[in-house]
Tab-separated table of C-alpha atoms in Angstrom:
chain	number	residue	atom	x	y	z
A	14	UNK	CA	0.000	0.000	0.000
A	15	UNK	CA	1.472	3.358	-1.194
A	16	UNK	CA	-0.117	6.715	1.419
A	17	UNK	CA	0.276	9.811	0.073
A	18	UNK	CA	-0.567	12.973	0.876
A	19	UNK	CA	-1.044	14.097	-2.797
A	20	UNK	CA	-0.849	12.666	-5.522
A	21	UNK	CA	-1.629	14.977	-8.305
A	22	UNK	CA	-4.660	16.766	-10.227
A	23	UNK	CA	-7.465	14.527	-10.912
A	24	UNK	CA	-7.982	14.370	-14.580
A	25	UNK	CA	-11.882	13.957	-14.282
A	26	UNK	CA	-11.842	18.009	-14.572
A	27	UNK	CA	-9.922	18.200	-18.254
A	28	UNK	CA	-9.846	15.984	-22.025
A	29	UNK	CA	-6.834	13.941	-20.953
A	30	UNK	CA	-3.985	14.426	-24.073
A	31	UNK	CA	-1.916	11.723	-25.614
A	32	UNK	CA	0.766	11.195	-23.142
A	33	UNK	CA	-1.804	11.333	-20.291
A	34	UNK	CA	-3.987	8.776	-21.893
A	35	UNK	CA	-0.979	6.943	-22.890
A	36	UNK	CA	-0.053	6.848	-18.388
A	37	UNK	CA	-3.620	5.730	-17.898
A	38	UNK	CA	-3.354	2.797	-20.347
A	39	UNK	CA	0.060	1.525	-18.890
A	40	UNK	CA	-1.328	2.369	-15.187
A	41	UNK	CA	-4.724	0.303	-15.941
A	42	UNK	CA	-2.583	-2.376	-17.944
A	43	UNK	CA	-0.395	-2.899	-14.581
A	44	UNK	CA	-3.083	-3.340	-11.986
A	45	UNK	CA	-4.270	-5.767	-14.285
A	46	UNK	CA	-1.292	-7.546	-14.435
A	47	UNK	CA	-1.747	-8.115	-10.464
A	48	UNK	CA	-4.896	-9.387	-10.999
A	49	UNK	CA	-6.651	-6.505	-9.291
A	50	UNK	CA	-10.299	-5.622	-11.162
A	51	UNK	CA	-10.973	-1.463	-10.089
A	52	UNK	CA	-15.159	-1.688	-10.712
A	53	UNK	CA	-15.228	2.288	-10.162
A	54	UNK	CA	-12.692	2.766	-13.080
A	55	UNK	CA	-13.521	6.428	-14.161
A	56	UNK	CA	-11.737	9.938	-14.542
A	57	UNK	CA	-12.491	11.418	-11.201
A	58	UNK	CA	-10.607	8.261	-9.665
A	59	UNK	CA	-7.044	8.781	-11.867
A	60	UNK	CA	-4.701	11.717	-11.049
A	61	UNK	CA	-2.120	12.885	-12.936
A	62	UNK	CA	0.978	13.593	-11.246
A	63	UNK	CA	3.018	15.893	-13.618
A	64	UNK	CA	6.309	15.336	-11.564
A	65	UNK	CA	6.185	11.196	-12.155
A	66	UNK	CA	4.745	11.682	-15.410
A	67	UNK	CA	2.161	8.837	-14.509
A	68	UNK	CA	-0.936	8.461	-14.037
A	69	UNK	CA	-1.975	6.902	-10.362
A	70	UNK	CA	-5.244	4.949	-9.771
A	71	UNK	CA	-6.928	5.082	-6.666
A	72	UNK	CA	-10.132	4.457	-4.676
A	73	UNK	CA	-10.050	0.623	-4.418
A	74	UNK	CA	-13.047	0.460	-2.415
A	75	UNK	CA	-14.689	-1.650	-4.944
A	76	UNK	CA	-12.113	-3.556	-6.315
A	77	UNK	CA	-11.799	-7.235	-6.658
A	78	UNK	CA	-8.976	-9.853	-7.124
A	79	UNK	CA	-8.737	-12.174	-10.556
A	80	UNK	CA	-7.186	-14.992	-9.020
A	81	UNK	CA	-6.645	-16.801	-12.168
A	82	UNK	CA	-3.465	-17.450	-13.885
A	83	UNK	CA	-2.494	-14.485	-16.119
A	84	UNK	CA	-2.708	-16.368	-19.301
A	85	UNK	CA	-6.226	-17.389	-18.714
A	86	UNK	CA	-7.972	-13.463	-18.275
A	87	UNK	CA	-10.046	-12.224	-20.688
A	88	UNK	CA	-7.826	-9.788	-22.942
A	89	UNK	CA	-4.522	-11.000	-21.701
A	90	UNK	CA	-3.609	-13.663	-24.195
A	91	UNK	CA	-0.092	-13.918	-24.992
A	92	UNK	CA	1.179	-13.453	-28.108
A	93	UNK	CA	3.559	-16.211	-29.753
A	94	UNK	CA	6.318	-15.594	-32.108
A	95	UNK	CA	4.750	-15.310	-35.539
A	96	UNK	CA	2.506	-12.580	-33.639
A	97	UNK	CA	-0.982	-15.206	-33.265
A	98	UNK	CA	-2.634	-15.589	-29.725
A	99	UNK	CA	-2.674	-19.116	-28.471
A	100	UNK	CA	-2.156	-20.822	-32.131
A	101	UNK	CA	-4.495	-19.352	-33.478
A	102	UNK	CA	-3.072	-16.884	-36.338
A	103	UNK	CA	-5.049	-14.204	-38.430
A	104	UNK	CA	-2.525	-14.817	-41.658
A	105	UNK	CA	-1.865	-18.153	-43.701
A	106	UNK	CA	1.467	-19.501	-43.216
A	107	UNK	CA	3.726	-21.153	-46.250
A	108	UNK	CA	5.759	-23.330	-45.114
């Protein structure tokens, strides 16, 4: 658990640009990653701290814990070599 006393401007009160947007992505894709499900996921509950350059998620309050292995989450497949999820490719391959 991280306390802080501030952690930056909530961006709930402006159009997030690019590299903002780009922070909330990587911050949403890494709570993920932990298996951690917000529920309350909206602007008013990111802040943008301009000093980190990142975007910081809180209110957990709702939250709840994906306890499955990473692989098997909806929208986390992992991607092989030739670039197709779980052997399944888009393209035709000659071999």
């Amino acid at each position: 658990m991280l306390l802080m006393g501030w952690g930056g401007e909530s961006v709930g009160h402006s159009t997030p640009d690019k590299t903002t947007q780009r922070a909330i992505s990587r911050s949403v894709k890494e709570i993920r990653r932990f298996g951690v499900v917000h529920q309350d996921l909206r602007p008013e509950n990111i802040l943008w701290n301009a000093e980190l350059q990142r975007a910081l998620i809180i209110d957990f309050h709702l939250c709840t814990l994906d306890r499955r292995p990473l692989d098997r989450r909806p929208g986390t497949l992992k991607r092989l070599r030739d670039g197709s999820t779980e052997g399944h490719s888009k393209r035709v391959r000659v071999v």
